[in-house]
Coordinates of C-alpha atoms in Angstrom, one line a residue:
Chain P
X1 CA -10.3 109.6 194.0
X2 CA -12.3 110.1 197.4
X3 CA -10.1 108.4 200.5
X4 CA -13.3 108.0 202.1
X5 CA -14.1 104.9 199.7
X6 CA -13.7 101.2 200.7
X7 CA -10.4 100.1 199.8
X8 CA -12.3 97.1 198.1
X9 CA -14.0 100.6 196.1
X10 CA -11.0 102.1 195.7
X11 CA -8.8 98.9 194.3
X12 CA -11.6 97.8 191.2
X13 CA -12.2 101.5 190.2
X14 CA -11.9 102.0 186.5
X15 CA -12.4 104.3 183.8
X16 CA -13.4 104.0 180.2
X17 CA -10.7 105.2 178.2
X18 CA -12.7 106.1 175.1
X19 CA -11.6 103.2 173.2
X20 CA -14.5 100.6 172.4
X21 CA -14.2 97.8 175.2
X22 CA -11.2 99.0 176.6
X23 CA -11.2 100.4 180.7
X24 CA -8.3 101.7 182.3
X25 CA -7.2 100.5 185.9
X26 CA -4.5 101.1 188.6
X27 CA -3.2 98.1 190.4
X28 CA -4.1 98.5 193.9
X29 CA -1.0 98.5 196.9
X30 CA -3.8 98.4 198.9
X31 CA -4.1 94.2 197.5
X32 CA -0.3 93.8 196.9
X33 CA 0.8 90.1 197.4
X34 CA 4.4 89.4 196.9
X35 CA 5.0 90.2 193.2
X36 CA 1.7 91.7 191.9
X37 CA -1.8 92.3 193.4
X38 CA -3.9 89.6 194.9
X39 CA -5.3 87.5 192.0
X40 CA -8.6 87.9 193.7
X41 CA -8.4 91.8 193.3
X42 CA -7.8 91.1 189.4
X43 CA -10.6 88.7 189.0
X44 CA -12.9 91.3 191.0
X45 CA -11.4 93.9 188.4
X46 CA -12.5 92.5 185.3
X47 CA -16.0 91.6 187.2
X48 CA -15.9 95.4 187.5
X49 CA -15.1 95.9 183.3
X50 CA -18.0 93.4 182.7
X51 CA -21.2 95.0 184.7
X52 CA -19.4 98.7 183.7
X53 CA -19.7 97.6 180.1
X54 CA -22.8 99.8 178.3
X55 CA -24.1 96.3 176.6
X56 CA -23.7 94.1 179.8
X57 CA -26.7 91.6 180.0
X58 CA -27.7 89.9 182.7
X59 CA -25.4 89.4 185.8
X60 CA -21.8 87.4 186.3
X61 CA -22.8 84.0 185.9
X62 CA -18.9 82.8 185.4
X63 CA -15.8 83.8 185.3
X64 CA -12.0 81.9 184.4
X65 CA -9.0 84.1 184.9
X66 CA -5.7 82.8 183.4
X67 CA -2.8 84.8 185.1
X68 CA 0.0 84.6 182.4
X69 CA 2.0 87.1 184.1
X70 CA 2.1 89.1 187.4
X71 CA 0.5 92.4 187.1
X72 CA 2.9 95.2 187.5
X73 CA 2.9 98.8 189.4
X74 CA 0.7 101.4 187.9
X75 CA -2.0 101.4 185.6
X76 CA -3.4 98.7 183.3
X77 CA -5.8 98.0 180.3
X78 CA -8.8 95.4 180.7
X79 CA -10.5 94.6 177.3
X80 CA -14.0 93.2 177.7
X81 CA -15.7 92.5 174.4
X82 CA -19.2 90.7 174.7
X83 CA -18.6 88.7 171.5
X84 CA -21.7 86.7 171.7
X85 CA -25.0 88.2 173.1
X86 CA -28.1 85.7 173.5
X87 CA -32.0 86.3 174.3
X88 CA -30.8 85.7 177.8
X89 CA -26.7 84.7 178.3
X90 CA -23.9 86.9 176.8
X91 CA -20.1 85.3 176.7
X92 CA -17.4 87.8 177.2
X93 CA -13.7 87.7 176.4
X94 CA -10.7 89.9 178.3
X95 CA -7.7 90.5 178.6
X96 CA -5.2 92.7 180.9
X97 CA -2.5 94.5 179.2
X98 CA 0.3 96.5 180.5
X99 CA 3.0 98.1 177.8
X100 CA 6.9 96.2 178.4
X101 CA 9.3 98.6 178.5
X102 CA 9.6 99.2 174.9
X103 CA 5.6 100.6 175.6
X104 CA 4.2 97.8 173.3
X105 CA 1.4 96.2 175.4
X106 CA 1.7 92.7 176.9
X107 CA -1.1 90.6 177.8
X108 CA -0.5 89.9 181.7
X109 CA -4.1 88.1 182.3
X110 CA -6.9 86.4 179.7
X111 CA -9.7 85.1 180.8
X112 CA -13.5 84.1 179.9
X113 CA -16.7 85.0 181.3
X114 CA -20.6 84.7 181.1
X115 CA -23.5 86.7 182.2
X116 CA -27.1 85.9 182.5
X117 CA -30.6 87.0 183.0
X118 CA -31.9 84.4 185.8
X119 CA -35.2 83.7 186.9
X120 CA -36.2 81.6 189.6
X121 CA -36.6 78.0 189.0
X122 CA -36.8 74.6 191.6
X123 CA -33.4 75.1 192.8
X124 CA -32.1 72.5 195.5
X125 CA -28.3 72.6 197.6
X126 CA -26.4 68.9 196.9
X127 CA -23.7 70.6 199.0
X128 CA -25.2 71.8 202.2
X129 CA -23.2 74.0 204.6
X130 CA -20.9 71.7 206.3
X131 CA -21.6 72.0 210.6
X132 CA -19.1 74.4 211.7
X133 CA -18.3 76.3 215.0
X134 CA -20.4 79.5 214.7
X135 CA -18.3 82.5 213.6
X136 CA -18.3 84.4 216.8
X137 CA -16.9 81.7 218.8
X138 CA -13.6 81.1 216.0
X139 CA -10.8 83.8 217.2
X140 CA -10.1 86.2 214.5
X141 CA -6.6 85.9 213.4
X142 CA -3.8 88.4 212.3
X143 CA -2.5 89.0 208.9
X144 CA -0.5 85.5 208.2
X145 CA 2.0 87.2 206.3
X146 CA 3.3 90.9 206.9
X147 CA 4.5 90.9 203.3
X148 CA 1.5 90.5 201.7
X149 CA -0.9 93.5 202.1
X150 CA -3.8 92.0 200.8
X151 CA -3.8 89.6 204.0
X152 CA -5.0 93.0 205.6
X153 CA -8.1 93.4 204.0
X154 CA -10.0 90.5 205.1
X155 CA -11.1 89.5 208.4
X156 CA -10.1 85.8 208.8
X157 CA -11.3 83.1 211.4
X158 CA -10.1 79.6 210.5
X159 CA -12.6 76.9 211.9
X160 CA -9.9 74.1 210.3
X161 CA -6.8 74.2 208.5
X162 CA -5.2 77.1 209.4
X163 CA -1.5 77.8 207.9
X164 CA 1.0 75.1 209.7
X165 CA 2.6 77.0 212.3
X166 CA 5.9 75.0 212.1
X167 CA 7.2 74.3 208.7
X168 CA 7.9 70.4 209.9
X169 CA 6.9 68.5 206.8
X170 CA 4.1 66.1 208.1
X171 CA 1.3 65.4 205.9
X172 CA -1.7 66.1 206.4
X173 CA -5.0 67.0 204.8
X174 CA -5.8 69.8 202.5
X175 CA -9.5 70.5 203.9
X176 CA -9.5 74.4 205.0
X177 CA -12.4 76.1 206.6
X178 CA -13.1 79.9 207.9
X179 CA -15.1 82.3 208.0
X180 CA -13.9 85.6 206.0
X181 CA -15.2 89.4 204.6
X182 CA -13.9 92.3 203.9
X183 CA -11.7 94.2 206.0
X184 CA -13.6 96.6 207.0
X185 CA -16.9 94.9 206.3
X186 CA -18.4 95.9 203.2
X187 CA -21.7 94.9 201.1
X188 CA -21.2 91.3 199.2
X189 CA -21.6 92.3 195.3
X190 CA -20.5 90.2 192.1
X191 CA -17.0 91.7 192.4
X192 CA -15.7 91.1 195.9
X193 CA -17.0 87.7 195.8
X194 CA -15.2 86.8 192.8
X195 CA -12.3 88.6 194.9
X196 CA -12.9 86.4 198.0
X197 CA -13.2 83.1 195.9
X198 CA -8.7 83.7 195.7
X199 CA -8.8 83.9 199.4
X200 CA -7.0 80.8 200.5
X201 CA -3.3 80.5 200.4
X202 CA -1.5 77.3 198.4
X203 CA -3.0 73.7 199.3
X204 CA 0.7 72.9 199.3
X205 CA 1.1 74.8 202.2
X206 CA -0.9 73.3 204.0
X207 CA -0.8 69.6 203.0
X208 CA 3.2 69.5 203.4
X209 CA 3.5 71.8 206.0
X210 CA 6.3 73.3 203.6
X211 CA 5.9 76.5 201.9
X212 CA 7.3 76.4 198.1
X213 CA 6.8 79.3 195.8
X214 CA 3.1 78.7 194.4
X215 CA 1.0 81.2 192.4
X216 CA -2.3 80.2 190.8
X217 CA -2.3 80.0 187.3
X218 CA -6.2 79.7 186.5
X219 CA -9.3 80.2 188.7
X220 CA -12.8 80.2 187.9
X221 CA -15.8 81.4 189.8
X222 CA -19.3 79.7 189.2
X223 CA -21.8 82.9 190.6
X224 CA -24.9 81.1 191.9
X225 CA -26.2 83.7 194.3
X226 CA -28.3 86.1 192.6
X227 CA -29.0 90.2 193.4
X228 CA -31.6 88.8 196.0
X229 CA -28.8 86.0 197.5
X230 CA -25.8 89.0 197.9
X231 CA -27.9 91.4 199.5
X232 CA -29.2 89.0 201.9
X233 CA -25.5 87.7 202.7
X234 CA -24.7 91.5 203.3
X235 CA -21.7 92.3 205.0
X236 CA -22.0 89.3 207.2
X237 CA -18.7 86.8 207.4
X238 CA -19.0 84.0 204.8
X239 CA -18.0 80.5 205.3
X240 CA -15.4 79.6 203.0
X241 CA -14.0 76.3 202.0
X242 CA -11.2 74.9 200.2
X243 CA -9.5 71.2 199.9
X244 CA -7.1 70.3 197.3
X245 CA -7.8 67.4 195.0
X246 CA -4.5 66.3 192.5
X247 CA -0.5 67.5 193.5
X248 CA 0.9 66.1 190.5
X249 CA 4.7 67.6 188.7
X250 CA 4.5 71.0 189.4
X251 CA 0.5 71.8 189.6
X252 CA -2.5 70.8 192.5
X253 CA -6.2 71.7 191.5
X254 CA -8.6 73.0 194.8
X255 CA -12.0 72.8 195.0
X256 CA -13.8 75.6 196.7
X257 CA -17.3 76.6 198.3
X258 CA -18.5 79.5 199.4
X259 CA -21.6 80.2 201.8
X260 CA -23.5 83.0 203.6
X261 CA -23.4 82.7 207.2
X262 CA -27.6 81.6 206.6
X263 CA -25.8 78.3 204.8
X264 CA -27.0 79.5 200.9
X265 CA -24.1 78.7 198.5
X266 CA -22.8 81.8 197.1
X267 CA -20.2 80.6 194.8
X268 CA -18.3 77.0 194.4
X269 CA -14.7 77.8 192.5
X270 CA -11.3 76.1 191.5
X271 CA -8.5 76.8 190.7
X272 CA -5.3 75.2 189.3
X273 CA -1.8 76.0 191.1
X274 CA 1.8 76.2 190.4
X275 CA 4.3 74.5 193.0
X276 CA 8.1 74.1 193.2
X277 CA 9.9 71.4 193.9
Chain D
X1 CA -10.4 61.3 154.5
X2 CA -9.5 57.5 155.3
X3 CA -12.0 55.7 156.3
X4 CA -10.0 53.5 159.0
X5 CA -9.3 56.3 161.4
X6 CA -11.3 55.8 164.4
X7 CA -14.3 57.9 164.6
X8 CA -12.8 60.1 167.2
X9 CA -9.7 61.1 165.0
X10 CA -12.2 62.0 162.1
X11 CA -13.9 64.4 164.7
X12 CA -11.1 66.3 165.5
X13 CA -9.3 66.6 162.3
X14 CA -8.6 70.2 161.8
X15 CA -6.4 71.5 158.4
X16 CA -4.3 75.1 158.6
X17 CA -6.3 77.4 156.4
X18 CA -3.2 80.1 155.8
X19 CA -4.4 82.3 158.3
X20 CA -2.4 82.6 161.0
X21 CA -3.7 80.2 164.1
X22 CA -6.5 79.7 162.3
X23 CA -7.9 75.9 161.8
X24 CA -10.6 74.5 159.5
X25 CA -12.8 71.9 161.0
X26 CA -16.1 69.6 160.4
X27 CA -18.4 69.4 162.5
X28 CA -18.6 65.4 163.1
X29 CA -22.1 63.4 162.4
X30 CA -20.3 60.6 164.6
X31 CA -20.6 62.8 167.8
X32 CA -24.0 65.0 166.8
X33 CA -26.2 65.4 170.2
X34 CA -29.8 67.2 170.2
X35 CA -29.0 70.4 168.1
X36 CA -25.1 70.1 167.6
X37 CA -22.3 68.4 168.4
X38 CA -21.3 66.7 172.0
X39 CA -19.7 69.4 174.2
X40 CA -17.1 67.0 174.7
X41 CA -15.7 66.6 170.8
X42 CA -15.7 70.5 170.5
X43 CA -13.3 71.0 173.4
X44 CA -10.9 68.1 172.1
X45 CA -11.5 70.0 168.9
X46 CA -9.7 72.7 170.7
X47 CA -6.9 71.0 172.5
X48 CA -6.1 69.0 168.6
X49 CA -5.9 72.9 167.5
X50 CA -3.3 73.9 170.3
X51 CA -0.8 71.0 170.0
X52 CA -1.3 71.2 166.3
X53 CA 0.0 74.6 166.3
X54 CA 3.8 75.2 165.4
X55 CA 4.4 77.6 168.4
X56 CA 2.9 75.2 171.5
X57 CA 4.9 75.3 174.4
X58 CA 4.2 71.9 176.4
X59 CA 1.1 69.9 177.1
X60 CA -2.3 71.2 177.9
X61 CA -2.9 71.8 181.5
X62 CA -6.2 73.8 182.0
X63 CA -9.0 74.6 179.5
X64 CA -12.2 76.3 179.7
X65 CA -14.9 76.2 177.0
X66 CA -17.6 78.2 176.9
X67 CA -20.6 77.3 174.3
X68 CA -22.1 80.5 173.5
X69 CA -24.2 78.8 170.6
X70 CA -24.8 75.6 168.8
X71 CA -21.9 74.4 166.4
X72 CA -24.3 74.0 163.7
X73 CA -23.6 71.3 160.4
X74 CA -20.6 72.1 158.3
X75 CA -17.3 73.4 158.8
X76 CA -16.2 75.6 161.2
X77 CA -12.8 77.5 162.0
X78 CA -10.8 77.6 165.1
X79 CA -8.8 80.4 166.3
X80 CA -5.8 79.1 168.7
X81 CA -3.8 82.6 169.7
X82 CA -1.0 81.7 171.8
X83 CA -1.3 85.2 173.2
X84 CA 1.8 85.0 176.1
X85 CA 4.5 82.4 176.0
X86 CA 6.4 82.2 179.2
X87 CA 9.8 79.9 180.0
X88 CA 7.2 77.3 181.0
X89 CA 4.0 78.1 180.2
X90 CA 2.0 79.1 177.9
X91 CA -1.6 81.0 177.6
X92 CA -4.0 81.0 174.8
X93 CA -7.1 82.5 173.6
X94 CA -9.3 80.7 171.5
X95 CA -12.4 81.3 169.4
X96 CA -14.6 79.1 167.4
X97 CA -16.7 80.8 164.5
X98 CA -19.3 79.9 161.9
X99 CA -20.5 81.9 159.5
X100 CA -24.3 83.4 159.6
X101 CA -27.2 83.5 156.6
X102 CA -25.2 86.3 155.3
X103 CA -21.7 84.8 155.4
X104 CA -20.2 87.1 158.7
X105 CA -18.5 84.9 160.9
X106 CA -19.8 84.8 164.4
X107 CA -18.4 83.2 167.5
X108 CA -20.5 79.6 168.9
X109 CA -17.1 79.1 171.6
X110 CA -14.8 80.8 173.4
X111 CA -11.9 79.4 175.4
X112 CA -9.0 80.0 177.4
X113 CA -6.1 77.4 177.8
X114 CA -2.7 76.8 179.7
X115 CA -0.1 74.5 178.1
X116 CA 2.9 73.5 180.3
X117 CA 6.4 71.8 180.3
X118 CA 6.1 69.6 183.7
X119 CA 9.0 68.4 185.5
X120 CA 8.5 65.9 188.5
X121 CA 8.0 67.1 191.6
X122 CA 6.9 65.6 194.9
X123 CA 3.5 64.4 194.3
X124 CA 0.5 63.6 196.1
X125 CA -3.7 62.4 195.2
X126 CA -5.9 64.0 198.0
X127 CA -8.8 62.7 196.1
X128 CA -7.9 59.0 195.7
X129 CA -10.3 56.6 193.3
X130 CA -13.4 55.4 195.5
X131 CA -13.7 51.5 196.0
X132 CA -16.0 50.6 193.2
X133 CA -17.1 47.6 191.7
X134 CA -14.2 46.3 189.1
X135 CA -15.3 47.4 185.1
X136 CA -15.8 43.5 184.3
X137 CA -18.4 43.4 187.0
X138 CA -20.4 45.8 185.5
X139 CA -22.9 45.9 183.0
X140 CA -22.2 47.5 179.6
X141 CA -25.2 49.3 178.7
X142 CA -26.5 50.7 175.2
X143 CA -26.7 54.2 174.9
X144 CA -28.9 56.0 176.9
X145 CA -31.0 57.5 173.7
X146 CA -30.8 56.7 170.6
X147 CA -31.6 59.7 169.1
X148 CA -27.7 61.0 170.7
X149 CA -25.4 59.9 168.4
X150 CA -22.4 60.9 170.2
X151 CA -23.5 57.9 172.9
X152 CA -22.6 55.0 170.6
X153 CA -19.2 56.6 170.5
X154 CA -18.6 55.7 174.2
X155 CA -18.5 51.9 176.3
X156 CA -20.5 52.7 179.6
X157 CA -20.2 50.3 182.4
X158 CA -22.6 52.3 185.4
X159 CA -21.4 51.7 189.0
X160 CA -23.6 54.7 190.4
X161 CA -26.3 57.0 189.8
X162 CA -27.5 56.1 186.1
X163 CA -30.3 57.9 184.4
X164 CA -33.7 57.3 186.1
X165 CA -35.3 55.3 184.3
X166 CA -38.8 56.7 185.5
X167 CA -39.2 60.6 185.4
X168 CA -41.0 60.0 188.4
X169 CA -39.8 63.3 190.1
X170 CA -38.3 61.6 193.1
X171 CA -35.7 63.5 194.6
X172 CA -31.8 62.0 195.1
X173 CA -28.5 62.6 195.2
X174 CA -27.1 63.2 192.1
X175 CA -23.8 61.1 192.3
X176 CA -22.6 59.6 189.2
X177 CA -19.9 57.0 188.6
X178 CA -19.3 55.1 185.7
X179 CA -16.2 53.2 183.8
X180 CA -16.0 54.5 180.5
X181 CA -14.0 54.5 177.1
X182 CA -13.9 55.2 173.5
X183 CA -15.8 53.1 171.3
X184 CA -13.9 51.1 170.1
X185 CA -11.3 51.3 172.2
X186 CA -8.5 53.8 171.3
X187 CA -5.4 55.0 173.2
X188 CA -6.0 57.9 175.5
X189 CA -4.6 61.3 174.9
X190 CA -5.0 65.3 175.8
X191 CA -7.9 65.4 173.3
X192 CA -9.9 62.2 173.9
X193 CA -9.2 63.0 177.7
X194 CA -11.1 66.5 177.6
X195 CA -13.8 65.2 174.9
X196 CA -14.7 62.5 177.8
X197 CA -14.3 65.0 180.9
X198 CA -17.6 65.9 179.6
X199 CA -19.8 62.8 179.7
X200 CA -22.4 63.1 182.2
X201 CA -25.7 63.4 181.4
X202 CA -27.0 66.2 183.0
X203 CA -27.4 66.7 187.0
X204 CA -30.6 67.8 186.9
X205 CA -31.8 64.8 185.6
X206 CA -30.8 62.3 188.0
X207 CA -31.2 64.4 191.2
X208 CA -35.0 65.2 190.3
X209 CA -35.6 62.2 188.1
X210 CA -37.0 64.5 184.9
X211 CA -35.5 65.2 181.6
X212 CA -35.6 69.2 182.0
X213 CA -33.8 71.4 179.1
X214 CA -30.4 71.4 180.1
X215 CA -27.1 72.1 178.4
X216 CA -23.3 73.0 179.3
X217 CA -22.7 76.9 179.3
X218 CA -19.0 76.4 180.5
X219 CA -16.3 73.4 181.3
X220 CA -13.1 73.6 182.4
X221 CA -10.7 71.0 182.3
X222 CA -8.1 70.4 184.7
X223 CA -5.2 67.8 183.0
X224 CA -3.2 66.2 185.9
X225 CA -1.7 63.5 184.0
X226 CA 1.1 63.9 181.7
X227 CA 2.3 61.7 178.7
X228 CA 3.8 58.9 180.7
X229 CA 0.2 59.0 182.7
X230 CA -1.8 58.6 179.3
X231 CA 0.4 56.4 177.7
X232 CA 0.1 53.8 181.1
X233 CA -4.3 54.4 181.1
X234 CA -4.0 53.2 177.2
X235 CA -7.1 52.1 176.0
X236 CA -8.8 51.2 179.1
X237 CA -11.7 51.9 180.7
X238 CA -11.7 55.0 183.2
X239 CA -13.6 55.9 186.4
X240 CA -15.5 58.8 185.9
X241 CA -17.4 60.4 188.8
X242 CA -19.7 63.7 188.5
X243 CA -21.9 65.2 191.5
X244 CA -23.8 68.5 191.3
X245 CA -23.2 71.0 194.1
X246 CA -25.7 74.0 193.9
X247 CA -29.2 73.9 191.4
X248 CA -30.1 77.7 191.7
X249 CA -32.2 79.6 189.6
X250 CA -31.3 77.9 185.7
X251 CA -28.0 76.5 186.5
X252 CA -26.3 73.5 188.2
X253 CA -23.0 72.8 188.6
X254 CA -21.2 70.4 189.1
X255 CA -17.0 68.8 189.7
X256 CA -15.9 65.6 188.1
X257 CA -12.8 63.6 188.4
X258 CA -11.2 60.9 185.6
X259 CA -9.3 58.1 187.1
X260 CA -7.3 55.3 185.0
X261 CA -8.2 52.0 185.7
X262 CA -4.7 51.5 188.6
X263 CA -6.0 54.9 190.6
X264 CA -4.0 57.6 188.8
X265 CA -6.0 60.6 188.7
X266 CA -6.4 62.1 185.3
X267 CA -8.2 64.9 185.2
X268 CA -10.7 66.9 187.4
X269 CA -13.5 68.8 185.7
X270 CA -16.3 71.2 186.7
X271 CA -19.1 72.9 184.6
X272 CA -21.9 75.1 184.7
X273 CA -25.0 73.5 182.9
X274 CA -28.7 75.4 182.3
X275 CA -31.4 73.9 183.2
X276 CA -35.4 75.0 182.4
X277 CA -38.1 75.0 185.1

């Protein structure tokens, strides 16, 4: 594989493996988190299977990724079937499998998706672009966690809500706000938004100001920007936002918005989270 | 089939056909919309095929339903696959199918879900229920159209944002809250909890004041409360809010949240809905 690709490039790379539907991946060190690779790099993964797919209609309209287990070292299977093709949608399912050690494959992600041929229609924002400090004037932050690779792939300026510094237990808020891209800045596509939708660490983290083990367990990406909408956005920083909505016996739900830095809504997304204690 | 089950537990009756995870159902007259049935009754559907299944691990958590064709008239069959079973979780793949004119079965849904054992934890709302008008206050009102069956299977008392009742185009927000319950009452459970997550008429309609085309592509449910949450919201009426976020090119969505009648959230919602013109 050329070293001179974006690691981004590099991470979602797969190859058909000559069996219907099925591509072959390698998860990426380059997007390690703690115990498997950024679920954002997975999601952007099986974005990759769908628009690779021969019979792919349309482009990603939405996506719901399930994470039943963390993807392991080494290579992988994604399954994308289009099991329902329309005169202008197409609903996919997939799955991620990696063989246990006996070599029998285990599914490690499912999830759902759906592609479409758009047109342009009256189309209005009932979530504008909140008012924000422009992203040149927010100071670019470090990596939060050495740990977790991933952390170095994105350039990351919080506006509000950055990580509590000191793990004191107040309560506060879950409203977090930044402006984000690729690290080093790369063209918006389909993929690396779905990627960038994963970007914000646990609501629990920030609402307790106590940091429990917490892995998402579902996500889904709604796509509204179009070909037109991502090349505009380019590979300027995005506005990203996230606030938590129900911490109840073990799970919180977020709600999520993303937005070029011209204020068009590129994605909205949520995702439900597991949290100790 | 008795007769004296409540309409909603005639809808989601499904019997084992011998197949493994596979489920016969009926597609319910009592919840029949334009050209199929309510969203709403196909996802409880769903949910009535997971906890009916021998191998379910815990209560539903997250689901995600995505209508890739009208369910038409008849039976249909459900595929629940519980396709990784953790210590705690659980992840399934699901698949409703009907056959075509020459008797092939072909999918109409697909679905993910999460089941869950919960354990309490600390616990926190960062969405709290809005100060609204009590239900008593509010005016019950008869169902919307009459030519929408599944309407007389809901009491709707409208606190905010009901249908326009001239198309006159005028543009507004598209905030909707409403108190709502099963007609007649029933208790509340997983099923009847996702079956009403999907209520609202659509978006489009209220923030531009005309009837457009519209339909559900893809819900996903978010289930915060557990048994001892459903058990306290019985057979009252809950607070169901929906707001659209983005109207882009043939598809809205929108988030939704389900309080009980004391505050407790529910469930939070979201969906992606087409739209013509």
């Amino acid at each position: 594989m050329s070293t001179d690709l974006h690691p981004f490039d590099r991470a979602v790379a797969l190859s058909a493996t000559g069996v219907p539907n099925q591509y072959q991946g390698t998860a990426s060190p380059d997007y390690w988190n703690m115990v498997g690779p950024y679920g954002g790099i997975t999601a952007a993964s099986l974005v990759q299977a769908i628009q690779q797919h021969p019979q792919c209609l349309g482009d990603p309209l939405s996506i719901t990724v399930n994470y039943a287990a963390a993807v392991g070292p080494g290579t992988f299977e994604i399954d994308a079937n289009p099991v329902r093709t329309n005169r202008s949608t197409q609903h996919w399912l997939l799955t991620i499998t990696q063989p246990d050690a006996q070599g029998q494959p285990q599914v490690v992600t499912t999830a759902t998706a759906v592609t479409a041929v758009r047109r342009q229609t009256w189309s209005v924002s009932d979530m504008p672009m909140p008012e924000v400090r422009a992203a040149a004037e927010v100071e670019r932050v470090p990596p939060l966690f050495k740990a977790s690779e991933w952390l170095t792939r994105y350039e990351m300026r919080f506006v509000d809500g950055i990580l509590p510094r000191d793990e004191d237990g107040a309560e506060r808020d879950s409203l977090t706000r930044l402006w984000v891209r690729d690290n080093p800045p790369r063209p918006l596509d389909f993929a690396s938004l779905a990627a960038v939708s994963d970007v914000f660490f646990p609501r629990a983290w920030l609402r307790r100001a106590k940091r429990v083990p917490a892995g998402t367990v579902s996500i889904t990406v709604y796509f509204h920007a179009g070909r037109e909408e991502l090349a505009a956005a380019g590979d300027g920083l995005l506005l990203a936002q996230a606030r938590g909505q129900e911490f109840r016996n073990g799970f919180f739900d977020q709600t999520a918005q993303l937005w070029s830095q011209s204020g068009q809504m590129l994605a909205t997304s949520h995702q439900i989270v597991y949290y100790k204690e």
